[in-house]
Amino acid sequence: MRITTAGMLVALTGLAFAAPVPKEKVKKLEDVFGEVADPKSDCTFDMMKGDALRITVPKSHPPADLSDDHPAFPPMVAKVVEGDFVLTVRVTHAPAKGAGPATGAKGGPKVLAGISLFSEADPKSSLLFAQQHSLSGKSWTSGFVREARGGGRASGGSSGGDDRGKAVYLKLTRSGLDFKTATSTDGKTWDEFLNCSIDKLGAKLVVGPVALHNTSDDYEAVFDQYEIKPLSKDEKK
């Protein structure tokens, strides 16, 4: 039987299309984000494709105190970072549809997802940088919060709009005792948010994602494109 060149090409093309596509390997949590800070937590931590982490905070979880003067919140998944660094992450989150205030919650219904850190030398010296969605009346508004604690300093800030479910990039830069925060919609063009100094910091910091809420339903936040790298000489200027 004679097989033409065209026939061979058709046969090979069919084999190529029939070949199984290799599955994307999902990395381990500790290889990307670190270890779960509270193993007894009822929250779930699921690694997904694209090195993404989904944190689910159930409605049964004690509601976080997200009032205007809320306390410091440690990272839920953390690793130790030493020296100056720049951290970037993309965060996607939204309150559950129809979520209202949780029983016993302080402040109006809110969900918050971002990065937090504290000093190994002084755990009371901490920083929280996150995007927050807040319900006021029947309308949700989105903004950013930055709470720095150390040496008696505490400050924060927010902005308006409704960005529920839209991905946002957060960048946190440490240079000595100085911290810079910035936000972005594409991970390329950054808007400076708030800068600060924290007095009582050692060389080592415990750093990682945090997700909090005080609503009546389960809450999910997804973190991806997570990167921590040493600060370059140009970035220190």
XYZ file of C-alpha atoms in Angstrom:
237
model
C 0.000 0.000 0.000
C 1.350 3.373 -0.983
C 1.178 6.169 1.595
C 1.466 9.681 0.253
C 3.332 12.480 2.030
C 0.053 14.267 2.564
C -1.414 11.145 4.137
C 1.506 10.849 6.532
C 1.104 14.467 7.578
C -2.589 13.946 8.273
C -1.833 10.841 10.313
C 0.916 12.552 12.326
C -1.290 15.587 12.920
C -4.009 13.326 14.268
C -1.521 11.690 16.639
C -0.319 15.080 17.819
C -3.824 16.209 18.665
C -4.556 12.913 20.402
C -1.480 13.147 22.652
C -2.426 13.848 26.299
C -1.708 17.324 27.607
C 0.534 17.156 30.690
C -1.185 18.391 33.830
C 0.172 21.522 35.452
C 1.884 20.593 38.688
C 0.538 22.390 41.728
C 3.300 23.583 44.043
C 3.298 23.001 47.768
C 2.070 25.759 50.050
C 5.357 26.039 51.926
C 7.335 26.388 48.687
C 5.478 29.552 47.675
C 3.837 31.193 50.690
C 5.269 29.503 53.762
C 3.634 27.529 56.558
C 0.194 27.932 58.118
C 0.695 30.053 61.229
C -2.176 28.489 63.194
C -2.571 24.753 62.466
C -5.702 24.668 64.652
C -7.453 27.292 62.521
C -10.781 26.315 60.923
C -9.775 28.229 57.784
C -8.743 26.221 54.717
C -5.654 26.831 52.577
C -5.809 25.386 49.056
C -3.007 25.613 46.510
C -4.269 25.878 42.930
C -2.810 26.093 39.440
C -0.639 29.096 38.734
C 0.908 28.985 42.225
C -2.277 30.531 43.598
C -3.465 30.203 47.182
C -7.152 30.258 48.084
C -7.902 31.028 51.717
C -11.438 30.297 52.884
C -12.556 31.861 56.149
C -15.835 30.180 57.175
C -18.794 32.026 58.643
C -18.270 29.967 61.794
C -14.871 31.601 62.290
C -14.934 34.248 65.051
C -15.561 37.599 63.321
C -12.502 39.806 63.062
C -12.576 43.177 64.757
C -12.530 45.365 61.647
C -13.679 48.542 63.349
C -11.812 51.764 62.630
C -9.291 51.053 65.383
C -8.835 47.347 64.702
C -5.922 45.424 66.238
C -2.834 44.152 64.475
C -3.357 40.952 62.489
C -0.518 38.447 61.980
C -0.124 36.652 58.628
C -2.139 33.447 58.256
C 0.538 31.766 56.136
C 4.063 32.992 56.736
C 7.749 32.721 56.076
C 10.708 34.501 57.679
C 12.317 37.171 55.518
C 15.609 38.778 56.471
C 16.930 42.169 55.398
C 15.531 44.602 52.829
C 13.035 43.233 50.319
C 10.230 44.032 47.912
C 7.065 41.925 47.990
C 4.390 41.881 45.303
C 1.145 39.915 45.153
C -2.100 39.887 43.207
C -5.249 39.614 45.337
C -8.769 38.747 44.189
C -11.623 38.656 46.687
C -15.223 39.638 47.321
C -17.821 39.185 50.048
C -20.309 36.388 49.518
C -23.497 37.475 47.736
C -26.016 38.671 50.271
C -23.535 38.661 53.152
C -24.492 40.845 56.071
C -23.013 41.493 59.510
C -21.905 38.524 61.593
C -23.370 38.050 65.044
C -21.232 39.917 67.555
C -19.185 41.704 64.882
C -17.638 45.073 65.648
C -18.152 47.663 62.930
C -20.085 47.278 59.686
C -19.686 44.239 57.382
C -16.201 44.138 55.858
C -13.827 41.735 54.133
C -10.090 42.362 53.974
C -7.274 40.608 52.100
C -3.609 41.498 51.787
C -0.233 41.171 53.460
C 0.827 41.501 57.057
C 4.095 41.187 58.922
C 5.565 41.422 62.382
C 9.030 41.565 63.859
C 10.617 38.497 65.425
C 12.460 40.863 67.778
C 9.265 42.701 68.835
C 5.952 41.041 67.825
C 4.099 44.245 68.724
C 5.859 45.987 65.827
C 3.692 45.093 62.860
C 2.260 46.252 59.563
C -0.940 45.396 57.691
C -1.462 46.382 54.036
C -4.639 45.209 52.354
C -7.622 45.908 50.148
C -10.926 46.147 51.986
C -14.561 45.981 50.844
C -17.037 47.600 53.232
C -20.839 47.633 53.277
C -22.474 50.942 54.134
C -26.251 50.847 53.883
C -26.898 48.898 50.674
C -23.689 49.862 48.890
C -20.253 48.252 48.975
C -17.167 50.415 48.652
C -13.567 49.329 48.175
C -10.362 50.864 49.434
C -6.948 50.175 50.896
C -5.815 50.130 54.485
C -2.325 50.353 55.945
C -1.873 50.004 59.670
C 1.660 50.346 61.075
C 2.462 49.688 64.706
C 5.785 50.222 66.402
C 7.306 52.989 68.451
C 3.821 54.222 69.304
C 2.874 54.907 65.675
C -0.411 53.824 64.091
C -1.888 55.121 60.841
C -4.116 54.075 57.981
C -5.904 55.219 54.850
C -8.591 54.241 52.368
C -10.125 55.175 49.010
C -13.588 54.871 47.475
C -15.161 52.942 44.590
C -16.521 49.394 44.277
C -13.922 46.896 43.071
C -15.321 43.661 44.465
C -13.983 40.626 42.620
C -11.476 42.637 40.574
C -7.824 41.651 40.871
C -5.559 44.206 42.516
C -1.794 44.188 42.969
C -0.138 45.163 46.222
C 3.528 46.043 46.637
C 5.347 46.356 49.936
C 8.974 47.526 50.082
C 11.221 47.416 53.137
C 14.429 49.451 53.357
C 15.806 49.450 56.872
C 13.090 50.801 59.135
C 11.223 52.395 56.223
C 8.245 50.814 54.440
C 6.585 51.870 51.202
C 3.238 50.590 49.941
C 1.794 50.848 46.435
C -1.176 49.523 44.452
C -1.711 48.622 40.812
C -4.385 47.257 38.491
C -1.930 45.583 36.097
C 1.249 44.934 38.094
C 3.209 47.380 35.920
C 2.074 50.911 36.719
C 2.071 51.578 40.458
C 0.314 54.205 42.557
C 2.090 55.078 45.785
C -0.151 54.624 48.805
C 1.325 55.283 52.260
C 4.896 55.266 53.560
C 6.017 54.917 57.140
C 8.829 54.020 59.533
C 8.594 51.361 62.229
C 11.060 51.825 65.061
C 11.463 48.464 66.768
C 12.297 46.064 63.967
C 15.001 43.434 63.854
C 16.526 42.036 60.691
C 14.020 39.184 60.502
C 10.341 39.633 59.764
C 7.500 37.117 59.624
C 5.627 37.888 56.394
C 2.610 36.496 54.559
C -0.991 36.717 53.320
C -3.944 37.521 55.557
C -7.707 37.313 54.925
C -10.300 38.563 57.426
C -14.016 39.267 57.595
C -16.883 39.987 59.945
C -19.777 38.951 57.682
C -22.515 36.339 57.996
C -21.193 34.026 55.256
C -18.046 32.202 54.152
C -15.377 34.413 52.611
C -12.705 33.500 50.047
C -9.575 35.351 48.959
C -7.114 34.241 46.271
C -3.446 35.263 46.277
C -1.214 34.696 43.258
C 1.854 36.099 41.476
C 3.419 36.163 44.938
C 7.065 37.196 44.912
C 9.538 38.252 47.593
C 12.981 39.312 46.455
C 15.927 41.256 47.915
C 15.893 44.986 47.357
C 18.292 46.060 44.615
C 20.726 48.956 44.989
C 18.655 51.086 42.619
C 15.467 50.380 44.599
C 17.168 51.473 47.823
C 17.766 54.963 46.452
